[in-house]
Structure formats: structure tokens, C-alpha cells
Amino acid sequence: MNQQFEQIIDRKNTRAAKWDLVKQLYGSEDVLPMWVADMDFQAPEAVTSALSKRAEHGIFGYTMTDKEINKAVTDWLSYKHEWEIHNSWLLYSPGVITTLHMAIQTLTEKGDKVMIQTPVYPPFYQIVNIHERQLVKNQLQLVDGKYEIDFEDMENQFKKGVKAFILCNPHNPVGRVWTRTELEKMISLCLKYNVYILADEIHADLVYEPNKHIPIASLNDAVLQQSVTCMSPTKTFNLAGLQVSYAVIPNKEIRKSMEERFHMQGIHGLNTMGIVALEAAYNEGKQWLTNLSEQLKVNLDYVTSSLEQRDDISVIKPEGTYLVWLDFRALNLSQDELRKFLQEKAKIGLNDGITFGDEGTGFMRINIATPLELVKEGIQRLIAALDERKKEEE
């Protein structure tokens, strides 16, 4: 293991949402937080050095993106995903969710139907509802421990007039990395029914072999014209607080309309440090990411091997992301009872499955992007609480 990923760094009192909201969210300071999707690992040394150097300059005026930043992005997409894009296709944004808000406002009207695949990242619901669009669910099907897409339902919903489809790939929280075949089926239906594809691919760089992330827009020239692909270095390199992302929008008219929408909301550029971090991460972070991927695989193997023989919990093994979807339905607890059990008995703070939609009832999401020692502590707390519960029922 790489020493950098073994070090336990105290994040308390740094305004870290994961650690400094523990008592507020879970009712006690002794709960181990394993929830929000950031990492307990330091960013690459190349990033921290670049940020320090920029800080030493001491002037933080308005900052622009330029051809060097564009090149960092296009080179990364070529290197990591074999996707060759044009510089002109890029539109920068503070965050993927910000971009999705703008896309919904740009490409749909009030009352239009927007599809999501549930259970899914909670802001997707907000994006649809807050702009007064109709939420359409394409519920994922759990088959033999793996989620699948109900394509028959997808087409039936498309026939009823869906205007846009928000794709999550790799999927949060179920961890699927959609295959070429699955992506091509989605594309075929979206082209047939003229549905815009809004792809959240923020976890694209975090995939376990032999799985491979394929940007959906890279598969078909026709779909380029009705897609917005949202990506970012923030999940990959633990830079979420720096708020930097970009969208790949080949359609010139869509790109222009979305840029105008950003300006209408007073969003005119990225923050200085976010730009610096993006460039350093993409240009110099390859080896760090390789090491991180190895560590995440070790952590995931520990979680799965520790829990796989149990009859009171099931692990939905992810193909990508550092988020693991845990199935507690065998406990026959209500969601409130499950939440209370984890907080008060296991003393671990997880993401409540119900926040990902009704389809998350009986589930919880755990974040394993933390030193293995803390992963072990969290899983052992969980096992001890489950064992104690069994004894009490005997």
C-alpha cells in the first residue's frame, strides 16, 4: 500500500462537512462518519504545490481559462477515456450539479418530463422538481446482486414524451459502470424519441478493472448533437471544495444557450484555485490516481470479504466509485429503525438509502475512500452491532 493513503489525517475543525457535522447529523460525537462523497486522503503533491505557489503570488483577481487549461482537459479525456474532443466543445462550471440545473433550464420547459434512474443521487430529484418539470422514474432492477436497466420501461416512458434523460455513469449509489451494449441501447432510444442526454460522469476516473468507463457521447456522432456530458477532477483527486468542473457540449447552439444561461445567473468563470488544481491534477496526477485506485481496491476487498458470508447484510459490489451500496433488508427493520441501529448501536454514520428515493428503503451507502484502518474500524463496528443484535434475538 502507498504510505500516503495509510496516513490518518485529522479533518475535524476544518469546516469539513463529513467530520464537523457528525453530532448535528448523527446525534453523538463518537459516530464514525462514512457518508459524504469526498476522501480522507490528501490531494496529489503536484496539486498542493501548485496551490501553494499560486497562494504565494498573493493576488487573487479575476481568473480565466485558456488554451493550456483546455489542453489539460482534452489530453486527460484522451489519456483516460480515449475520447478525442475539440477545445470548442468545453464549457466550464463551478460544479456538475450547477451544469445540470442550467441544462434543464436551457433544454426543457416547465411541465416537460425528465427521466432519472432510481435509486439515484438525491440532487437529481431536486434538479427536476425545483424547475417544475415532471419527474419520470426508470427504476433500476436488482437481479442476483447486480442492478440492471429496465429498457422496456424506458422506451414506454419515452413514448409518452420524455424531453431529457439524466444519466449517472458510473452510477451513484449502486456502483454500476454501464457497458457499451447498455449505453448503445440508451443512445438508440434517445435518438429514436429525440430525448436529450444529460450525463453526470463525475466518477468516470474511478473504475475497478476489468470494467471500463465509456463516455456515452463518445459512441455515436448523432448523439453528440443532443448530449451534455458533465465531468470534473474533483471526485478523482479530492478537490470538491475547490468547485471546478466542465461540460462537453458538441452542439454549438446548445453550448451557446447554456453559456447565456450561466451569465443570466451571474456565473462568469471559475475560481482561481480551482483552475490551478485542475491543471496540476490532470497534467501531473496520473501516478497518484493509479496508487489511489490500488488502495480503493484493497479497501473494497476488505469490505466485501468481511461481509460476504453474512445473512443479515448484502454488499452490492460496485464496478466504479468509492461508494458502496449496502442492503440491510434482511434485518426487517423500518428505515427509521435501521438508521437508529447504525447510529446508536454500530456508531457509524452512513448515507440514508431513502434519500436516494423510495427504492433505497432498506439500504445505506458507505464511503470507503479513507485509510484502511478506518475502513476496518467502521466495518468491525457494524459487525459487532449485527452480532449483538443476533444474540438479543436468540
XYZ file of C-alpha atoms in Angstrom:
394
model
C 0.000 0.000 0.000
C 1.080 3.575 -0.615
C 2.014 5.345 2.607
C 0.089 8.453 1.605
C -3.159 6.508 1.756
C -2.344 4.919 5.126
C -1.977 8.220 6.974
C -4.927 9.232 9.141
C -5.290 12.996 8.937
C -7.457 14.809 11.485
C -10.037 16.767 9.485
C -12.020 17.983 12.473
C -12.349 21.735 12.950
C -11.501 22.403 9.293
C -15.158 23.017 8.409
C -15.194 19.573 6.783
C -18.846 18.649 6.307
C -18.084 14.951 6.746
C -16.453 15.346 10.152
C -17.715 18.594 11.660
C -21.417 17.805 11.194
C -21.266 14.439 12.965
C -23.082 15.436 16.154
C -25.633 17.511 14.266
C -26.451 14.700 11.834
C -25.976 11.601 13.968
C -26.574 12.842 17.496
C -23.219 11.915 19.006
C -19.554 12.810 18.613
C -18.472 9.146 18.810
C -20.112 8.189 15.496
C -17.565 7.394 12.768
C -18.584 9.345 9.637
C -18.522 7.311 6.421
C -21.016 9.238 4.367
C -20.478 12.305 2.146
C -18.615 11.631 -1.119
C -15.214 13.121 -0.518
C -11.993 11.382 0.506
C -9.906 11.421 3.670
C -6.762 11.447 1.502
C -4.653 14.454 0.655
C -4.715 15.625 -2.940
C -1.650 14.887 -5.108
C 1.537 16.690 -4.082
C 1.591 18.311 -7.522
C -1.752 19.936 -6.729
C -0.845 21.158 -3.242
C 2.464 22.513 -4.542
C 0.755 24.357 -7.385
C -1.793 25.833 -4.986
C 0.938 26.917 -2.557
C 2.900 28.573 -5.336
C -0.203 30.402 -6.526
C -1.009 31.485 -2.969
C 2.477 32.921 -2.564
C 1.796 35.209 -5.506
C -0.750 36.888 -3.260
C -3.065 38.406 -5.862
C -6.384 36.706 -6.484
C -8.119 38.759 -9.121
C -10.400 37.583 -11.882
C -9.002 34.462 -13.494
C -9.677 32.978 -16.906
C -9.408 29.593 -18.520
C -7.155 29.478 -21.585
C -5.702 27.090 -24.149
C -3.417 25.457 -21.559
C -6.419 24.594 -19.379
C -8.327 23.347 -22.409
C -5.358 21.190 -23.347
C -5.143 19.721 -19.851
C -8.786 18.633 -20.144
C -8.622 17.310 -23.706
C -5.378 15.455 -23.015
C -6.913 13.863 -19.923
C -10.014 12.674 -21.774
C -7.804 11.236 -24.498
C -5.495 9.514 -21.995
C -8.112 8.205 -19.600
C -11.124 7.547 -21.817
C -9.801 7.509 -25.387
C -12.185 10.347 -26.195
C -10.901 12.948 -28.627
C -12.824 16.194 -28.254
C -12.474 19.714 -29.644
C -11.488 22.587 -27.361
C -14.534 24.484 -28.553
C -16.841 21.884 -27.015
C -15.852 22.799 -23.446
C -17.919 24.910 -21.071
C -16.553 25.423 -17.555
C -18.718 25.441 -14.440
C -18.375 25.523 -10.634
C -19.918 22.058 -10.444
C -21.662 19.230 -12.229
C -24.955 19.873 -10.434
C -24.765 23.546 -11.406
C -24.372 22.487 -15.033
C -27.307 20.093 -14.834
C -29.513 22.862 -13.432
C -28.527 25.062 -16.358
C -29.098 22.258 -18.866
C -32.601 21.550 -17.568
C -33.469 25.251 -17.769
C -31.989 25.531 -21.261
C -33.311 22.394 -22.921
C -36.694 21.871 -21.275
C -39.766 23.893 -20.346
C -41.984 23.854 -17.273
C -44.093 20.726 -17.320
C -41.698 18.759 -19.534
C -40.881 15.211 -18.468
C -37.351 14.426 -17.275
C -36.216 10.851 -16.607
C -33.867 9.641 -13.861
C -32.828 6.080 -12.972
C -33.611 5.311 -9.362
C -32.282 4.870 -6.722
C -30.036 7.789 -7.577
C -28.051 10.763 -6.279
C -30.521 12.983 -4.351
C -29.849 16.288 -6.210
C -31.254 14.725 -9.396
C -34.720 14.866 -7.845
C -34.191 18.494 -6.829
C -32.967 19.475 -10.299
C -36.196 18.208 -11.827
C -38.623 19.359 -9.176
C -37.288 22.823 -8.407
C -37.681 23.848 -12.053
C -41.232 22.484 -12.168
C -40.550 19.649 -14.583
C -42.293 16.280 -14.335
C -40.175 13.603 -12.685
C -40.167 10.281 -14.529
C -38.537 7.269 -12.884
C -36.866 4.417 -14.737
C -36.364 2.146 -11.735
C -33.210 0.034 -11.822
C -33.762 -3.669 -11.187
C -31.658 -5.591 -8.662
C -31.041 -9.021 -10.197
C -28.721 -11.519 -8.492
C -26.866 -8.799 -6.631
C -26.418 -6.503 -9.639
C -28.540 -3.622 -10.892
C -29.875 -3.708 -14.445
C -31.769 -1.239 -16.636
C -35.415 -1.886 -17.474
C -35.218 -0.927 -21.153
C -38.832 -1.854 -21.817
C -39.975 0.626 -19.193
C -37.523 3.226 -20.519
C -38.996 3.026 -24.011
C -42.566 3.062 -22.730
C -41.808 6.237 -20.788
C -40.045 7.805 -23.776
C -43.135 7.143 -25.893
C -45.101 9.345 -23.509
C -42.948 12.357 -24.292
C -39.826 12.467 -22.097
C -37.750 15.506 -23.091
C -34.485 14.834 -21.234
C -32.762 11.913 -19.536
C -30.262 12.436 -16.708
C -27.762 9.590 -16.860
C -25.492 8.743 -13.926
C -22.413 6.814 -15.059
C -20.710 5.399 -13.053
C -23.923 5.209 -11.111
C -24.250 6.697 -7.638
C -25.171 4.909 -5.378
C -25.433 1.420 -6.961
C -21.924 1.479 -8.458
C -22.736 0.252 -11.956
C -20.422 1.172 -14.829
C -22.720 0.846 -17.797
C -21.389 -1.392 -20.578
C -21.042 -0.449 -24.225
C -24.109 -2.559 -25.025
C -26.208 -0.838 -22.360
C -25.042 2.608 -23.447
C -25.790 1.862 -27.090
C -29.320 0.774 -26.161
C -29.819 4.057 -24.294
C -28.489 6.022 -27.258
C -30.748 4.172 -29.695
C -33.837 5.006 -27.645
C -32.816 8.616 -27.041
C -32.238 9.175 -30.759
C -35.490 7.411 -31.691
C -37.563 9.579 -29.349
C -35.480 12.755 -29.571
C -34.523 12.787 -25.880
C -31.628 14.922 -24.652
C -28.950 13.036 -22.714
C -27.557 14.891 -19.696
C -24.724 12.684 -18.465
C -23.250 13.035 -14.984
C -19.890 11.284 -15.384
C -18.122 12.801 -12.390
C -16.970 9.362 -11.135
C -15.629 8.375 -14.565
C -11.993 8.044 -13.459
C -12.765 5.771 -10.503
C -13.470 2.367 -12.029
C -12.385 -1.112 -10.931
C -10.835 -3.431 -13.512
C -11.903 -5.120 -15.715
C -14.707 -2.574 -16.000
C -14.143 0.401 -18.275
C -15.891 3.746 -18.307
C -17.106 4.822 -21.734
C -18.373 8.402 -22.140
C -21.792 7.941 -23.705
C -21.260 10.813 -26.146
C -18.113 9.156 -27.499
C -20.054 6.266 -29.009
C -22.169 7.925 -31.653
C -21.777 11.031 -33.808
C -25.519 11.631 -33.827
C -25.827 11.644 -30.045
C -23.110 14.306 -29.856
C -25.694 16.785 -31.034
C -28.191 16.078 -28.248
C -25.919 15.433 -25.268
C -24.305 17.356 -22.438
C -21.550 15.431 -20.644
C -20.597 16.706 -17.195
C -17.160 15.823 -15.807
C -14.705 17.072 -13.205
C -11.404 16.320 -11.471
C -12.993 16.882 -8.066
C -14.041 13.312 -7.202
C -10.914 11.855 -8.828
C -8.392 13.994 -6.937
C -10.420 15.027 -3.841
C -10.900 18.652 -4.870
C -14.636 19.084 -4.243
C -14.197 22.204 -2.103
C -12.453 23.990 -4.973
C -15.596 23.839 -7.148
C -14.297 23.196 -10.639
C -15.926 21.195 -13.431
C -16.616 21.283 -17.136
C -19.193 20.141 -19.640
C -18.522 18.678 -23.066
C -21.191 20.120 -25.387
C -20.533 19.493 -29.090
C -23.764 21.163 -30.249
C -22.857 24.810 -30.808
C -26.374 26.146 -30.292
C -26.868 24.232 -27.044
C -23.460 25.337 -25.804
C -24.175 28.979 -26.631
C -27.607 28.855 -24.972
C -26.182 27.265 -21.842
C -23.393 29.817 -21.654
C -26.005 32.561 -21.813
C -27.944 30.825 -19.044
C -24.820 30.792 -16.848
C -24.366 34.508 -17.418
C -28.023 35.168 -16.569
C -27.346 33.566 -13.184
C -24.222 35.684 -12.635
C -21.791 32.810 -13.180
C -18.950 34.023 -15.369
C -15.976 31.819 -14.568
C -14.132 29.501 -12.211
C -12.305 30.414 -9.033
C -8.551 30.900 -9.245
C -7.564 27.928 -7.121
C -9.935 25.561 -8.893
C -8.265 26.322 -12.212
C -4.798 25.788 -10.750
C -5.834 22.484 -9.189
C -7.455 21.172 -12.381
C -4.351 21.855 -14.452
C -1.943 20.313 -11.946
C -4.127 17.264 -11.311
C -4.669 16.409 -14.955
C -1.100 17.140 -16.033
C 0.729 15.539 -13.112
C -1.721 13.304 -11.243
C -1.622 10.069 -13.225
C 0.582 8.079 -10.833
C -1.298 9.366 -7.790
C -4.541 8.128 -9.332
C -3.001 4.729 -10.064
C -1.963 4.461 -6.410
C -5.379 5.627 -5.222
C -7.125 3.039 -7.382
C -4.991 0.292 -5.849
C -5.881 1.479 -2.343
C -9.595 1.668 -3.094
C -9.463 -1.896 -4.414
C -7.819 -3.041 -1.149
C -10.493 -1.237 0.861
C -13.318 -2.672 -1.238
C -11.927 -6.193 -0.972
C -11.823 -5.846 2.800
C -15.451 -4.721 2.952
C -16.731 -7.467 0.678
C -14.696 -10.282 2.252
C -15.736 -9.208 5.750
C -19.449 -9.184 4.973
C -19.972 -11.683 2.161
C -20.743 -14.682 4.397
C -23.337 -12.892 6.482
C -27.057 -13.497 6.102
C -28.143 -10.188 7.637
C -26.473 -7.801 5.158
C -25.549 -7.883 1.467
C -22.925 -5.828 -0.349
C -23.803 -4.578 -3.813
C -20.249 -4.689 -5.124
C -19.510 -1.548 -7.139
C -17.859 -1.559 -10.553
C -16.882 2.067 -10.034
C -16.845 4.895 -7.423
C -15.638 4.661 -3.822
C -19.231 4.384 -2.624
C -20.726 1.019 -1.643
C -24.446 0.271 -1.529
C -25.357 -1.931 1.441
C -28.550 -3.983 1.566
C -29.964 -4.336 5.107
C -33.423 -5.564 4.131
C -32.834 -8.969 5.747
C -32.954 -7.233 9.139
C -36.660 -6.454 8.604
C -36.306 -3.034 10.160
C -38.134 0.111 9.190
C -35.909 2.805 7.721
C -36.100 4.781 10.964
C -35.180 1.677 12.957
C -32.274 0.932 10.619
C -30.970 4.474 10.872
C -31.211 4.365 14.664
C -29.483 0.976 14.813
C -26.495 2.194 12.790
C -26.156 5.448 14.687
C -26.730 4.201 18.215
C -25.507 0.591 18.118
C -22.911 0.453 15.351
C -21.838 4.070 15.850
C -21.237 4.672 12.147
C -22.668 7.480 10.055
C -23.814 6.354 6.607
C -25.932 7.940 3.884
C -29.573 7.015 4.388
C -30.808 4.916 1.470
C -34.210 6.614 1.452
C -32.596 9.889 0.379
C -31.839 8.221 -2.973
C -35.562 7.574 -3.476
C -38.141 5.125 -2.203
C -36.165 2.393 -3.960
C -33.440 2.937 -1.351
C -35.605 1.729 1.516
C -33.641 -0.868 3.466
C -30.318 0.296 2.036
C -27.461 2.528 3.165
C -24.429 3.970 1.338
C -20.932 3.778 2.811
C -17.870 5.750 1.679
C -14.657 3.669 1.659
C -12.280 6.440 0.489
C -10.494 6.618 3.802
C -7.405 4.893 5.260
C -7.852 1.124 5.577
C -7.547 1.364 9.354
C -10.715 3.498 9.450
C -12.496 1.223 6.973
C -11.693 -1.695 9.268
C -12.918 0.206 12.306
C -16.207 1.066 10.611
C -16.854 -2.461 9.363
C -15.914 -4.029 12.695
C -18.306 -1.661 14.480
C -21.009 -2.762 12.074
C -20.244 -6.474 12.508
C -20.187 -6.172 16.306
C -23.572 -4.439 16.307
C -25.067 -7.046 13.969
C -23.698 -9.886 16.098
C -25.071 -8.309 19.265
C -28.475 -7.964 17.627
C -28.439 -11.664 16.727
C -27.655 -12.606 20.326
C -30.515 -10.491 21.577
C -32.929 -12.207 19.199
C -31.865 -15.729 20.251
